[in-house]
PDB file of C-alpha atoms and ligand atoms in Angstrom:
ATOM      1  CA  UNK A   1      69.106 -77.486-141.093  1.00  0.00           C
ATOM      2  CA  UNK A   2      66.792 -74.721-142.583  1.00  0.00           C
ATOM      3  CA  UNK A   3      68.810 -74.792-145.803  1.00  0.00           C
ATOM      4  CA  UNK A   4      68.427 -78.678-146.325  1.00  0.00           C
ATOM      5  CA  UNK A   5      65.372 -78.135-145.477  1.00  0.00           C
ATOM      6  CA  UNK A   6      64.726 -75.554-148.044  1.00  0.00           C
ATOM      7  CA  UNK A   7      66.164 -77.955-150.470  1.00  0.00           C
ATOM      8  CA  UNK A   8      64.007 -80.884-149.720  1.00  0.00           C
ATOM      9  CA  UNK A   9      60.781 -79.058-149.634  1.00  0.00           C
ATOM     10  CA  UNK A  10      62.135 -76.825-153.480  1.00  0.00           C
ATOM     11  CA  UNK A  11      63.148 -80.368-154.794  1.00  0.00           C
ATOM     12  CA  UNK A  12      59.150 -82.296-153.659  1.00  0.00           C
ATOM     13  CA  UNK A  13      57.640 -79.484-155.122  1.00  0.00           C
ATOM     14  CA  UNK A  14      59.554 -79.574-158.559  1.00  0.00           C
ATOM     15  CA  UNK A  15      58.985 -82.899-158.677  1.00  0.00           C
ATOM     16  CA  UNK A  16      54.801 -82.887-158.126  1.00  0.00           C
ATOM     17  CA  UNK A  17      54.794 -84.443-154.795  1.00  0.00           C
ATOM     18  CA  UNK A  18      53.963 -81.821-152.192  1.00  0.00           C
ATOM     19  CA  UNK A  19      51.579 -78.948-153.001  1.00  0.00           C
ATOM     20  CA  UNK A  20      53.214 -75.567-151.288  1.00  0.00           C
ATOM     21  CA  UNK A  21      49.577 -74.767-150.099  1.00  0.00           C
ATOM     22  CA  UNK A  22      49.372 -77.586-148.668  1.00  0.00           C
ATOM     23  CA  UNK A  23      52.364 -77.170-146.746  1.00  0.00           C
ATOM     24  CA  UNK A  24      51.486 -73.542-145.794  1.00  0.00           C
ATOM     25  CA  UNK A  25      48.129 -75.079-144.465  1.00  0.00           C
ATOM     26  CA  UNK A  26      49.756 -77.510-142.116  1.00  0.00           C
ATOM     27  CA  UNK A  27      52.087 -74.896-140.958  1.00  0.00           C
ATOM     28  CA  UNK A  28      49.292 -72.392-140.102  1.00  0.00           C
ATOM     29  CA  UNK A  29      47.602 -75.273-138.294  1.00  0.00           C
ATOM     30  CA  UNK A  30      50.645 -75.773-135.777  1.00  0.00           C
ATOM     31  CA  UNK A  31      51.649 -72.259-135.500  1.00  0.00           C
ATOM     32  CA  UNK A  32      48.041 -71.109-135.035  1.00  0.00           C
ATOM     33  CA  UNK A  33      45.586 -73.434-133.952  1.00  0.00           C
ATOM     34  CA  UNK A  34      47.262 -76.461-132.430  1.00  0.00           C
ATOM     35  CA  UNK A  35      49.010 -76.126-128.892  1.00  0.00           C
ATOM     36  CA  UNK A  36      48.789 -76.723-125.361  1.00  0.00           C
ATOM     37  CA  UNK A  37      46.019 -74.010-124.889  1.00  0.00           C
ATOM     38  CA  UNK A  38      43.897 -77.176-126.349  1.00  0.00           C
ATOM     39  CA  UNK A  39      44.843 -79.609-123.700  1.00  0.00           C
ATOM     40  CA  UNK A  40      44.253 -76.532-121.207  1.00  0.00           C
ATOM     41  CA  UNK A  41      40.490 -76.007-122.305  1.00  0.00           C
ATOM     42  CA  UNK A  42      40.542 -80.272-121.405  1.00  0.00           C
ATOM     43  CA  UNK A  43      41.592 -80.134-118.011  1.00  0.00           C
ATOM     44  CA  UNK A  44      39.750 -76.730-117.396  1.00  0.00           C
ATOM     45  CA  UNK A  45      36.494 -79.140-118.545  1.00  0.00           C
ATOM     46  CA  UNK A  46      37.570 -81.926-116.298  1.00  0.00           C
ATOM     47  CA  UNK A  47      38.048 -79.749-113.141  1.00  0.00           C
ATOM     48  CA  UNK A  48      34.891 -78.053-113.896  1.00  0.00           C
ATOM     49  CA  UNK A  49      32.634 -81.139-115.067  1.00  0.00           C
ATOM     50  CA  UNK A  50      32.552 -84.542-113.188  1.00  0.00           C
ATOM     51  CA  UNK A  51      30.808 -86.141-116.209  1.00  0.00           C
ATOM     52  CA  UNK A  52      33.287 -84.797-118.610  1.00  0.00           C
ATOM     53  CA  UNK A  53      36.048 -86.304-116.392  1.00  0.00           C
ATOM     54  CA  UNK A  54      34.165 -89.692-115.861  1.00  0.00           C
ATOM     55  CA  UNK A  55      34.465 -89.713-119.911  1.00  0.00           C
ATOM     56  CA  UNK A  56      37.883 -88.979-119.819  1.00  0.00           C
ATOM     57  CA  UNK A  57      38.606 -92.045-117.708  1.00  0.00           C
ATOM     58  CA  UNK A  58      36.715 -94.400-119.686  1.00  0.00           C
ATOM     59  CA  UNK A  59      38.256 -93.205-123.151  1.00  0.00           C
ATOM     60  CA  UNK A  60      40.120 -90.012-123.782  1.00  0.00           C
ATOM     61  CA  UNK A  61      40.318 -89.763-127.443  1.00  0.00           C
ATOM     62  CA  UNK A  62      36.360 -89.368-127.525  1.00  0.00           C
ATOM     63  CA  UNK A  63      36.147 -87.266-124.912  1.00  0.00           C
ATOM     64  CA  UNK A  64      38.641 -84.901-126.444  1.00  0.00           C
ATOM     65  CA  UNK A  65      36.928 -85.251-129.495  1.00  0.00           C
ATOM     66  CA  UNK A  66      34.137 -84.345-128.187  1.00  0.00           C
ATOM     67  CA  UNK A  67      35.974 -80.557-127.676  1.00  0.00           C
ATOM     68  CA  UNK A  68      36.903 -80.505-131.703  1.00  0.00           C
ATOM     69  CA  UNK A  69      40.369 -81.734-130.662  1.00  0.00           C
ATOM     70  CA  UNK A  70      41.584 -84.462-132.697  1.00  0.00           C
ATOM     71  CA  UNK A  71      43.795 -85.967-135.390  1.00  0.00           C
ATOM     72  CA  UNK A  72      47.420 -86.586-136.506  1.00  0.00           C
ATOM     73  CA  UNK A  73      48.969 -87.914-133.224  1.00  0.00           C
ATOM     74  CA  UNK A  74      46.264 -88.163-131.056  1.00  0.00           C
ATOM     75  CA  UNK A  75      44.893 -91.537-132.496  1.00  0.00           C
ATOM     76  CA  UNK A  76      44.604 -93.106-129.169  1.00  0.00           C
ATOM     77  CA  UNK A  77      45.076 -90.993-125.984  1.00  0.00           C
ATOM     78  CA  UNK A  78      45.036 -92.074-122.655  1.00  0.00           C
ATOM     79  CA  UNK A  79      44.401 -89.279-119.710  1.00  0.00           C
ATOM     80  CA  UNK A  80      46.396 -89.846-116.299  1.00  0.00           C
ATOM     81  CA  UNK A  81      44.835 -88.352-113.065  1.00  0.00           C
ATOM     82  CA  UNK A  82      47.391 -86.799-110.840  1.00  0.00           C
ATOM     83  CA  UNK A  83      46.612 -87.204-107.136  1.00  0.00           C
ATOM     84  CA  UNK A  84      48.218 -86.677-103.684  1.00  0.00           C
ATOM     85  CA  UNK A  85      49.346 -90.086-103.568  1.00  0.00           C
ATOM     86  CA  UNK A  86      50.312 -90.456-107.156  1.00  0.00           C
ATOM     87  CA  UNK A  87      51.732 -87.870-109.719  1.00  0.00           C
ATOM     88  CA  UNK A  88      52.122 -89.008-113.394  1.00  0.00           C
ATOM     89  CA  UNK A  89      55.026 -87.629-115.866  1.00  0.00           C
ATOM     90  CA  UNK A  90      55.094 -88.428-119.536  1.00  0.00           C
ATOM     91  CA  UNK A  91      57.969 -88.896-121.890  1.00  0.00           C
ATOM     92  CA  UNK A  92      58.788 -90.911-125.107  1.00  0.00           C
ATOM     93  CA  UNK A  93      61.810 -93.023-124.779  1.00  0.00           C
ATOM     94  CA  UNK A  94      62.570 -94.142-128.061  1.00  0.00           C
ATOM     95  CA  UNK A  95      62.384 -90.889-129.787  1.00  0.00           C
ATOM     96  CA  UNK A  96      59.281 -88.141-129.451  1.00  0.00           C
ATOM     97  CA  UNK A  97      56.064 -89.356-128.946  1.00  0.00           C
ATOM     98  CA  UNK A  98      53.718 -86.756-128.048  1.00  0.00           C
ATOM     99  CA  UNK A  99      49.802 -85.657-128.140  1.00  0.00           C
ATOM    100  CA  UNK A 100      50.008 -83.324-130.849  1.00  0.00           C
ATOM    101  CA  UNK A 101      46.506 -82.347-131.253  1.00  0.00           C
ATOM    102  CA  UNK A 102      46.383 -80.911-127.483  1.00  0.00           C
ATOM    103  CA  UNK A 103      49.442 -79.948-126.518  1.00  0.00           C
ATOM    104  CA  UNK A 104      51.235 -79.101-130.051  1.00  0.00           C
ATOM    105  CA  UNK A 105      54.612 -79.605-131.266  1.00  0.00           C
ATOM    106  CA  UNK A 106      56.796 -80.622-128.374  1.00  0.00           C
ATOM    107  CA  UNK A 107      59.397 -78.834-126.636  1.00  0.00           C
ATOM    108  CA  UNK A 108      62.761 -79.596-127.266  1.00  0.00           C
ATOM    109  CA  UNK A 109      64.111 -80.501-124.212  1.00  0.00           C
ATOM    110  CA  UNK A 110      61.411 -83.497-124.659  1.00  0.00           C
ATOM    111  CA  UNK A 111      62.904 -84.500-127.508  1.00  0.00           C
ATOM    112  CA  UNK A 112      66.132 -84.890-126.008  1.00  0.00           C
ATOM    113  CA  UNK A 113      67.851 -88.030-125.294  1.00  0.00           C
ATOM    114  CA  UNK A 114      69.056 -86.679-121.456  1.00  0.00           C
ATOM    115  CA  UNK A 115      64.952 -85.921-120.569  1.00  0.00           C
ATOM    116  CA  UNK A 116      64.221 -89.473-122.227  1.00  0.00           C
ATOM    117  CA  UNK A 117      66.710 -91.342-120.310  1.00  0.00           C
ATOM    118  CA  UNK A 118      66.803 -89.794-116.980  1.00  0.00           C
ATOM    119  CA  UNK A 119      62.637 -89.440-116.772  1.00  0.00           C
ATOM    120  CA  UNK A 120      63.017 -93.001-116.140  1.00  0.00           C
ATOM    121  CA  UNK A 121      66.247 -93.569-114.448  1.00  0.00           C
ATOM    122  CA  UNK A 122      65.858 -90.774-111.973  1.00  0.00           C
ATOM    123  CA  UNK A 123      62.513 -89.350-112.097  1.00  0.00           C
ATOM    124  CA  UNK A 124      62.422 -87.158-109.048  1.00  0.00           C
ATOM    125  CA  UNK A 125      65.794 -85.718-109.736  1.00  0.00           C
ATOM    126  CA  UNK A 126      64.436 -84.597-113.659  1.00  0.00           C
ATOM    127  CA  UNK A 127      61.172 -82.978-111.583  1.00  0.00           C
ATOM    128  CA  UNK A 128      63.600 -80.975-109.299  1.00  0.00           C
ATOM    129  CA  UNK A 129      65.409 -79.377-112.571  1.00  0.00           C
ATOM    130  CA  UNK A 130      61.765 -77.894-113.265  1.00  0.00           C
ATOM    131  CA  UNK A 131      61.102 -77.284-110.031  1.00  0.00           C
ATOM    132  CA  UNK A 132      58.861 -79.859-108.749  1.00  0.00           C
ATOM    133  CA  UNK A 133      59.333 -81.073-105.362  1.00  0.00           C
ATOM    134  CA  UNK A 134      56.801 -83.703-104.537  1.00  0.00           C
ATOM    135  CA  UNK A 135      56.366 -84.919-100.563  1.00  0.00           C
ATOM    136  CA  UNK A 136      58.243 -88.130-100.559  1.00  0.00           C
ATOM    137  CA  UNK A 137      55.149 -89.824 -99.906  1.00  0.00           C
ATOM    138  CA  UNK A 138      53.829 -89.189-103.471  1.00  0.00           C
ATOM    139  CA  UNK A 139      54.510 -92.123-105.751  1.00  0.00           C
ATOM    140  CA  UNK A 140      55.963 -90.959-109.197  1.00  0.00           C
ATOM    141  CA  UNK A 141      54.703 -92.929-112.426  1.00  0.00           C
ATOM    142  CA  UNK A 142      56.150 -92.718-115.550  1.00  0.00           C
ATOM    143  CA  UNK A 143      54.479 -93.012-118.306  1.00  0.00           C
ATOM    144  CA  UNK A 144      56.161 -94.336-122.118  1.00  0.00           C
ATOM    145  CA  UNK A 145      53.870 -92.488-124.966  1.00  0.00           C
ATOM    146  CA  UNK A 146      54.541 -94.341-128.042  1.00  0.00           C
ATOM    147  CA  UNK A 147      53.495 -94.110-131.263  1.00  0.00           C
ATOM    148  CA  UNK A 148      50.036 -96.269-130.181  1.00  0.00           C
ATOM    149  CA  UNK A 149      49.423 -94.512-126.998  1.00  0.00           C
ATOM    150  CA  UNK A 150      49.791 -90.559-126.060  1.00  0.00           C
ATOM    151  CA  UNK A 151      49.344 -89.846-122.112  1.00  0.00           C
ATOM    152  CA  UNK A 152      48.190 -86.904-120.932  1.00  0.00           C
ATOM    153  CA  UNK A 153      48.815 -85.553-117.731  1.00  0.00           C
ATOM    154  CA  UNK A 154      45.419 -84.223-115.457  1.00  0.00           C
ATOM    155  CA  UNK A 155      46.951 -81.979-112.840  1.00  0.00           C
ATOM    156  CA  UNK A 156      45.610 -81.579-109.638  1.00  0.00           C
ATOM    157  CA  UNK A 157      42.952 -78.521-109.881  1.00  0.00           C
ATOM    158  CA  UNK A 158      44.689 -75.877-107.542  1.00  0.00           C
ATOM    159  CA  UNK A 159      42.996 -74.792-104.438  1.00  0.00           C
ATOM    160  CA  UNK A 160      40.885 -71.592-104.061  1.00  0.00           C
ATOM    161  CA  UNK A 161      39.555 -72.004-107.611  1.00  0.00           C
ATOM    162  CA  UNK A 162      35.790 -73.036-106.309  1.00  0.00           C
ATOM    163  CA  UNK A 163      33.569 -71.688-108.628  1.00  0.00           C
ATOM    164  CA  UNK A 164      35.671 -70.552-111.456  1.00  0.00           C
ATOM    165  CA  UNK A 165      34.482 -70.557-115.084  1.00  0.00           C
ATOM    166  CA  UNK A 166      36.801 -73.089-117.559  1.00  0.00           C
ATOM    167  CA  UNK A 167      37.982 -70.109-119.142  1.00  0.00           C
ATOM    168  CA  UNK A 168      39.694 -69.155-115.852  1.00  0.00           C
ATOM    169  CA  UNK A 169      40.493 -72.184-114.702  1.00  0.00           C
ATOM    170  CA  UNK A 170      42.441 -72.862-117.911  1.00  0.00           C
ATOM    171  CA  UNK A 171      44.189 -70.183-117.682  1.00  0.00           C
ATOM    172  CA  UNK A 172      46.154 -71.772-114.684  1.00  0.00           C
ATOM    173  CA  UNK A 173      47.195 -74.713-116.689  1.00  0.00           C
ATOM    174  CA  UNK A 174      50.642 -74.466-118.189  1.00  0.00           C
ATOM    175  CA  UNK A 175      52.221 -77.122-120.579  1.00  0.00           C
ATOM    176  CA  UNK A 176      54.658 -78.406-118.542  1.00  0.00           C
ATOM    177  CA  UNK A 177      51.596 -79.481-116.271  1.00  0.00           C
ATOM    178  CA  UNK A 178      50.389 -81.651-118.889  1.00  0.00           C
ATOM    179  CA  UNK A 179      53.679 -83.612-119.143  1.00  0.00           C
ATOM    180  CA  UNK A 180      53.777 -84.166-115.276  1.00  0.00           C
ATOM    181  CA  UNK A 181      57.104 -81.828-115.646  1.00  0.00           C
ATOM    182  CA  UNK A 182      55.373 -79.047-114.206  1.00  0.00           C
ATOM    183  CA  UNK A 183      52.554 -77.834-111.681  1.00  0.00           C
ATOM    184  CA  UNK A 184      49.376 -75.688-112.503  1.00  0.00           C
ATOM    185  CA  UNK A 185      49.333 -71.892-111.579  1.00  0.00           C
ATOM    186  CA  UNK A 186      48.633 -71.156-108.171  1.00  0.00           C
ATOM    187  CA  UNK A 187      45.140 -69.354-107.369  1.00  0.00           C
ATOM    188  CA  UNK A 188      46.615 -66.679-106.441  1.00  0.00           C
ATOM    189  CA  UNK A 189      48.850 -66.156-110.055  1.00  0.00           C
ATOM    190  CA  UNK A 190      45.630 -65.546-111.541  1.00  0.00           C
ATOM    191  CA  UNK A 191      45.020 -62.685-109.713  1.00  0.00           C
ATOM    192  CA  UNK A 192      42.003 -60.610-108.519  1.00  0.00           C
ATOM    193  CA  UNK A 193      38.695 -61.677-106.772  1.00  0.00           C
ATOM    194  CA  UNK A 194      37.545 -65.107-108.304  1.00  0.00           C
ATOM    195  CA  UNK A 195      34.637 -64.331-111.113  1.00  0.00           C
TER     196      UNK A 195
HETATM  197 FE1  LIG B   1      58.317 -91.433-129.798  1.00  0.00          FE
END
């Protein structure tokens, strides 16, 4: 793969139509700047700020914006609140789908046609691989991101975290938390008297 790879991008240059620098730029920009510590600063804002969250309901891609997070893949993004009764998981099943300016490049597994099949077949069964046991009570929704629409996932904000800055509070939000495939951190992960 890296080799045809290689080839492709030696042969678009030769021929005029890609700029290296360019390329390098977008690179940097996925490596470095883009990932799921984006989406983290967005849920830390919408534990910490009802208003922020309010905005997030009505539309998500301003909101987001509103952060400097925007762009290639994140055209039109729609925010799902997890809550006792209902947790939300996200996955693409025709191919990848995925909210790129917030959460990055996705994982692999995501790509994968098991996760993209069975995250709709057997929901519950997929959360128990990443070890996510729900009360049965909790209704699971899955959610198709397409090319139109990317979901985000807004995790419950853990207990014990009353009065926490964002910065702190997003440090308890993982990736896999933004999918629905995963929980926040625990409180107590964090570590040491609250700020
Ligand atoms: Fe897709």
């Amino acid at each position: 793969m890296d080799l045809r790879v290689r080839a492709l991008e030696t042969l678009l240059v030769q021929k005029g139509y890609v700029d290296p620098a360019a390329l390098d730029a977008l690179i940097e920009t996925y490596e470095r700047r883009v990932g799921p510590r984006n989406g983290a600063r967005v849920v830390a804002r919408a534990w910490a700020d009802p208003a922020f969250r309010e905005r997030l309901r009505l539309d998500a891609t301003r909101a987001i914006a509103e952060l400097g997070y925007q762009g290639r893949q994140g055209e039109h993004m729609v925010v799902v609140e997890n809550t006792p009764d209902t947790h939300h998981m996200v996955v693409c099943t025709l191919c990848s789908c995925y909210p790129w300016p917030v959460l990055g490049l996705p994982p692999t597994w995501y790509k994968s046609a098991p996760y993209r099949a069975r995250a709709v077949r057997e929901p519950r069964a997929v959360l128990a691989e990443f070890g996510v046991v729900l009360p049965e009570a909790t209704r699971v929704r899955v959610w198709d991101s397409t090319a139109e629409v990317r979901y985000l996932v807004l995790p419950m904000r853990p207990e014990g975290t009353d009065g926490w800055s964002e910065e702190r509070l997003a440090g308890l939000v993982t990736r896999d938390s933004m999918i629905g495939t995963g929980l926040p951190r625990p409180a107590a992960a964090a570590g040491g008297p609250p700020a």
